[in-house]
Coordinates of C-alpha atoms in Angstrom, one line a residue:
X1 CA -64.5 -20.4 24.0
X2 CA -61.8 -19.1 26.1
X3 CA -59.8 -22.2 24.6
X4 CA -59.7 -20.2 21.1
X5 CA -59.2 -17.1 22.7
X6 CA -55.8 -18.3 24.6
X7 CA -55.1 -19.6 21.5
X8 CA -55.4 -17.0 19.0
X9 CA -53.2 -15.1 21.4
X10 CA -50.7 -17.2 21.8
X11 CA -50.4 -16.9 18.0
X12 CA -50.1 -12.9 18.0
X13 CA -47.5 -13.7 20.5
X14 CA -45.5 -15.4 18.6
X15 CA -46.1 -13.2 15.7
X16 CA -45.2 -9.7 18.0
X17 CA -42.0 -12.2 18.5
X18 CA -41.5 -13.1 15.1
X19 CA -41.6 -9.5 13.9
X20 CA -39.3 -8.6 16.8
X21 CA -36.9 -10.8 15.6
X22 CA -37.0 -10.2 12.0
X23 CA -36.7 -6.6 12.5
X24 CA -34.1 -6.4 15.3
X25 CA -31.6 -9.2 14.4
X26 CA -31.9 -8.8 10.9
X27 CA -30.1 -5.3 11.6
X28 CA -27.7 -6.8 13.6
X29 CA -28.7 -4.5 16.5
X30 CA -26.0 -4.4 19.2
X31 CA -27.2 -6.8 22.2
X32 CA -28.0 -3.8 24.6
X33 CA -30.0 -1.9 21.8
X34 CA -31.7 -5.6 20.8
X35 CA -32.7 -5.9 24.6
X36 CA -33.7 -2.4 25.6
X37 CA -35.9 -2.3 22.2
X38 CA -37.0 -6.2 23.1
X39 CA -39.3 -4.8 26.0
X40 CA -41.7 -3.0 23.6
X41 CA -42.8 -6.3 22.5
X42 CA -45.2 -5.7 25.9
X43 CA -46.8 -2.6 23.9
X44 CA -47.3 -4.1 20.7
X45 CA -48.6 -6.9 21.8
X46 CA -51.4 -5.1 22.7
X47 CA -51.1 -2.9 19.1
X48 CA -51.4 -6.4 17.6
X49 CA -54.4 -7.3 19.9
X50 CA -56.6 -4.3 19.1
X51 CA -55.5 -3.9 15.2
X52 CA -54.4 -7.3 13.5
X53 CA -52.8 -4.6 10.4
X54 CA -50.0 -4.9 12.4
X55 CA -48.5 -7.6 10.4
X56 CA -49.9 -7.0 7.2
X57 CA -49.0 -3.2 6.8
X58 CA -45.3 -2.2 6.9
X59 CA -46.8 1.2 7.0
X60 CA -48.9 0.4 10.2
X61 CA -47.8 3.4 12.9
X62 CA -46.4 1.3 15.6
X63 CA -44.3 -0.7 12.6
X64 CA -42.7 2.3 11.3
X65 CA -41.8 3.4 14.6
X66 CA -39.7 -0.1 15.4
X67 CA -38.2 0.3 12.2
X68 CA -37.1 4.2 12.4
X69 CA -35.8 3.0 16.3
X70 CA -34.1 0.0 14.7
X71 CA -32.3 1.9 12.4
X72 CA -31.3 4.6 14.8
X73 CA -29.5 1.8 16.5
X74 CA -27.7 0.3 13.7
X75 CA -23.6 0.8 14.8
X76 CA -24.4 2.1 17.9
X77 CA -21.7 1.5 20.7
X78 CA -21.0 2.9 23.9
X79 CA -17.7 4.7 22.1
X80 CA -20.0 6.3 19.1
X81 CA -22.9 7.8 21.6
X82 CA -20.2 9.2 24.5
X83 CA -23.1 11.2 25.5
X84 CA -25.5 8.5 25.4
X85 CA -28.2 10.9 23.9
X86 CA -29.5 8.1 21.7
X87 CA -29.3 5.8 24.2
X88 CA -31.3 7.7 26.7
X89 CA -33.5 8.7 24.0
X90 CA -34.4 5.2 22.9
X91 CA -34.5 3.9 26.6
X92 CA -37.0 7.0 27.2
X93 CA -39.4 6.0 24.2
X94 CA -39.5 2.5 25.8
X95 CA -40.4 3.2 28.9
X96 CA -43.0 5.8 27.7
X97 CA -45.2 3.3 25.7
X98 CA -44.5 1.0 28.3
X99 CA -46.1 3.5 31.0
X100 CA -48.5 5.1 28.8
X101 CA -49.8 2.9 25.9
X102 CA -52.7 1.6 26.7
X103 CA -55.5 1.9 23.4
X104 CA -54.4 5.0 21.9
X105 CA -52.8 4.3 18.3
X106 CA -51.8 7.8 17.2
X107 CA -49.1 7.8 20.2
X108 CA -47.0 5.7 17.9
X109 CA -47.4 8.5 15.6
X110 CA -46.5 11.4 17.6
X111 CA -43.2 9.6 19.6
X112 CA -41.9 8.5 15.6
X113 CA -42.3 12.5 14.7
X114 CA -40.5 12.9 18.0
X115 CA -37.8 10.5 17.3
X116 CA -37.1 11.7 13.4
X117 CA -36.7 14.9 14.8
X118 CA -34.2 14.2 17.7
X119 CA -32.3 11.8 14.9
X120 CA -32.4 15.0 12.6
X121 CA -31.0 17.2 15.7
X122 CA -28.3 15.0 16.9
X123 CA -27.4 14.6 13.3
X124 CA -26.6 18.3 12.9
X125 CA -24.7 17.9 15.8
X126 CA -22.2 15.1 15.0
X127 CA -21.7 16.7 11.3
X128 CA -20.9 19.8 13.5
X129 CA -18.7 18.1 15.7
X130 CA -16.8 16.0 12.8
X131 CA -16.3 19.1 10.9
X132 CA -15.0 21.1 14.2
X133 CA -12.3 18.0 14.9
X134 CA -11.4 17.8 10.8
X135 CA -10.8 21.8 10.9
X136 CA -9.1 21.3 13.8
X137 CA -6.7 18.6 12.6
X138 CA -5.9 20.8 9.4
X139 CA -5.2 23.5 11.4
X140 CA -2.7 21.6 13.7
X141 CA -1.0 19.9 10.2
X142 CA -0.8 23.5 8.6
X143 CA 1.1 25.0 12.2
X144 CA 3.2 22.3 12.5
X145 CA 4.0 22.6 8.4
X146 CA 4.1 25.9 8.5
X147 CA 6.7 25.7 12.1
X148 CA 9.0 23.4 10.0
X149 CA 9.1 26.0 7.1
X150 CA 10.2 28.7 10.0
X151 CA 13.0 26.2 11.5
X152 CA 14.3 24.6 7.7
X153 CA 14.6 28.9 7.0
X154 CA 16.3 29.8 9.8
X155 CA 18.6 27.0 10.2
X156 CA 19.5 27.5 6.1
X157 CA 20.6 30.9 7.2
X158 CA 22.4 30.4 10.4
X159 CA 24.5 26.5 10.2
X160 CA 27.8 26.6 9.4
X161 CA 28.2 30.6 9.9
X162 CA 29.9 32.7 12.8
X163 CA 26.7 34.4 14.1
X164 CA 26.5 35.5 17.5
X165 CA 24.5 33.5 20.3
X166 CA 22.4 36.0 20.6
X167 CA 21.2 36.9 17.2
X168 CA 20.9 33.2 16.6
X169 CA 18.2 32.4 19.5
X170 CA 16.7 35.8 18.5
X171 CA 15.7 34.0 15.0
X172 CA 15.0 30.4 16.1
X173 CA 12.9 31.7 18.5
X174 CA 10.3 35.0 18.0
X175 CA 11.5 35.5 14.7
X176 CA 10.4 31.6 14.0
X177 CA 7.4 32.2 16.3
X178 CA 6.7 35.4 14.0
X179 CA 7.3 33.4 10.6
X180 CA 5.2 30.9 11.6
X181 CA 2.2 33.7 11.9
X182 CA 2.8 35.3 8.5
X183 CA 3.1 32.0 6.6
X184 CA -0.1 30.7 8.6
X185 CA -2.2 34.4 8.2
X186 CA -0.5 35.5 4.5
X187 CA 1.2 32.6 3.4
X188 CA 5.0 31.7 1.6
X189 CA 4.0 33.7 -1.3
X190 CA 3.4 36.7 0.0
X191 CA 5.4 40.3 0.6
X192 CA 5.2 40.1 4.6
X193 CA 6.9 36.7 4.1
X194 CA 9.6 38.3 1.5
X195 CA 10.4 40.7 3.9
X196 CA 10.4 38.2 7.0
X197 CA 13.4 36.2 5.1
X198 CA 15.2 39.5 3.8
X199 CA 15.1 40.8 7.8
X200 CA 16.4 37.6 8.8
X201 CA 18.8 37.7 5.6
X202 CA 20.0 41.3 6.5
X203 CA 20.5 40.9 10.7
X204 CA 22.8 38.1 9.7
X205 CA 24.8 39.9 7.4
X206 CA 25.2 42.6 9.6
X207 CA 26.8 40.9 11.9
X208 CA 29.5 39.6 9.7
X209 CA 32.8 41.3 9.4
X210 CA 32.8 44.1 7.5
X211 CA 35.8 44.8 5.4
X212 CA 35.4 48.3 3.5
X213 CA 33.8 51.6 3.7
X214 CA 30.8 50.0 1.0
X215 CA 29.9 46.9 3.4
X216 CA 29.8 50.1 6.3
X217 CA 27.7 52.0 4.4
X218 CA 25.6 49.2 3.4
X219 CA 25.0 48.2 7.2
X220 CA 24.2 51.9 7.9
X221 CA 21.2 51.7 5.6
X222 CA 19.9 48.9 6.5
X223 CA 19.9 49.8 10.2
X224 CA 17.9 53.3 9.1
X225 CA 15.6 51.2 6.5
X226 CA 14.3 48.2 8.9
X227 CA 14.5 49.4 12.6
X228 CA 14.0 46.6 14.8
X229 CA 10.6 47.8 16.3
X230 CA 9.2 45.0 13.7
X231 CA 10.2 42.4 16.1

């Protein structure tokens, strides 16, 4: 009679709810993501209508798909989808089997492959994008290391010495600049960093007093061994 009829769907109603509700709160789904995934209750009511599997597989199709969605959506917040490309891609699904579900099954099928593979996509891209900011954060902590070295060098050699105004700013500035590039590009260990310190060693002493032929002689080498074309 059409009695039983309203009746026996007002129990897959409340089942389609029931399921809903198991699957969505259980995950503590943020409210937008429970609401926006809410509507396909529409849809599977109508799954649930023409295949009563519904609620005895977990494997049915249309099961699988809520459950893949639902766990897409598990932490999701406006701050951790900036793009919203989950969020439009979930939204998109909805409104799909809302539009275009009518008795074909297999659709839940093809828009779950769909799904894993945009999940798999946007996956790649966020490891991307995490390993992009972490290399860029090491490579901000190694400059500004490696521009402390340069200053704690230069101001070793130059504090509490007579060296001219202009030989001081022309090591705490491009000569720092220019230690800062071999220690990030060779490192402190190597020769072009030796020989960085020993230039900055051997401009200072040349500007120092000299008091005998030996010190002249001295500064006469150096001036013919290290021209200054290295700066």
């Amino acid at each position: 009679s059409g009695a039983n009829v309203s009746g026996a769907d007002e129990d897959t109603i409340d089942l389609v709810g029931l399921l809903f509700e198991y699957i969505l709160q259980d995950r503590n789904l943020p409210a937008e993501m429970q609401a926006m995934l809410g509507r396909l209750q529409i849809p599977f009511l109508k799954v649930a209508l023409l295949d009563k599997h519904l609620f005895a597989r977990r494997t049915h199709p249309a099961r699988v798909l809520l459950d893949s969605l639902a766990q897409a959506c598990v932490g999701w917040s406006e701050e951790s989808d900036r793009d919203r490309r989950l969020h439009d891609k979930v939204k998109e699904i909805v409104e799909s089997l809302l539009k275009d579900f009518e008795d074909d099954l297999g659709i839940f099928d093809r828009v779950r492959i769909d799904f894993e593979a945009f999940v798999e996509t946007n996956k790649r891209r966020s490891d991307l994008a995490e390993q992009r900011a972490s290399e860029a954060t090491r490579g901000r902590e190694k400059l500004l290391d490696a521009r402390r070295t340069a200053a704690r060098e230069i101001m070793q050699r130059i504090e509490n010495r007579q060296v001219p105004e202009l030989i001081k700013n022309l090591l705490s500035r491009p000569w720092a600049n220019y230690l800062v590039l071999v220690m990030l590009r060779q490192g402190d260990t190597s020769n072009e960093w030796r020989h960085a310190l020993r230039f900055a060693d051997e401009l200072i002493w040349s500007v120092q007093p000299k008091h005998n032929a030996a010190e002249r002689e001295r500064l006469q080498a150096i001036l013919e061994d290290q021209p200054f074309e290295s700066l």
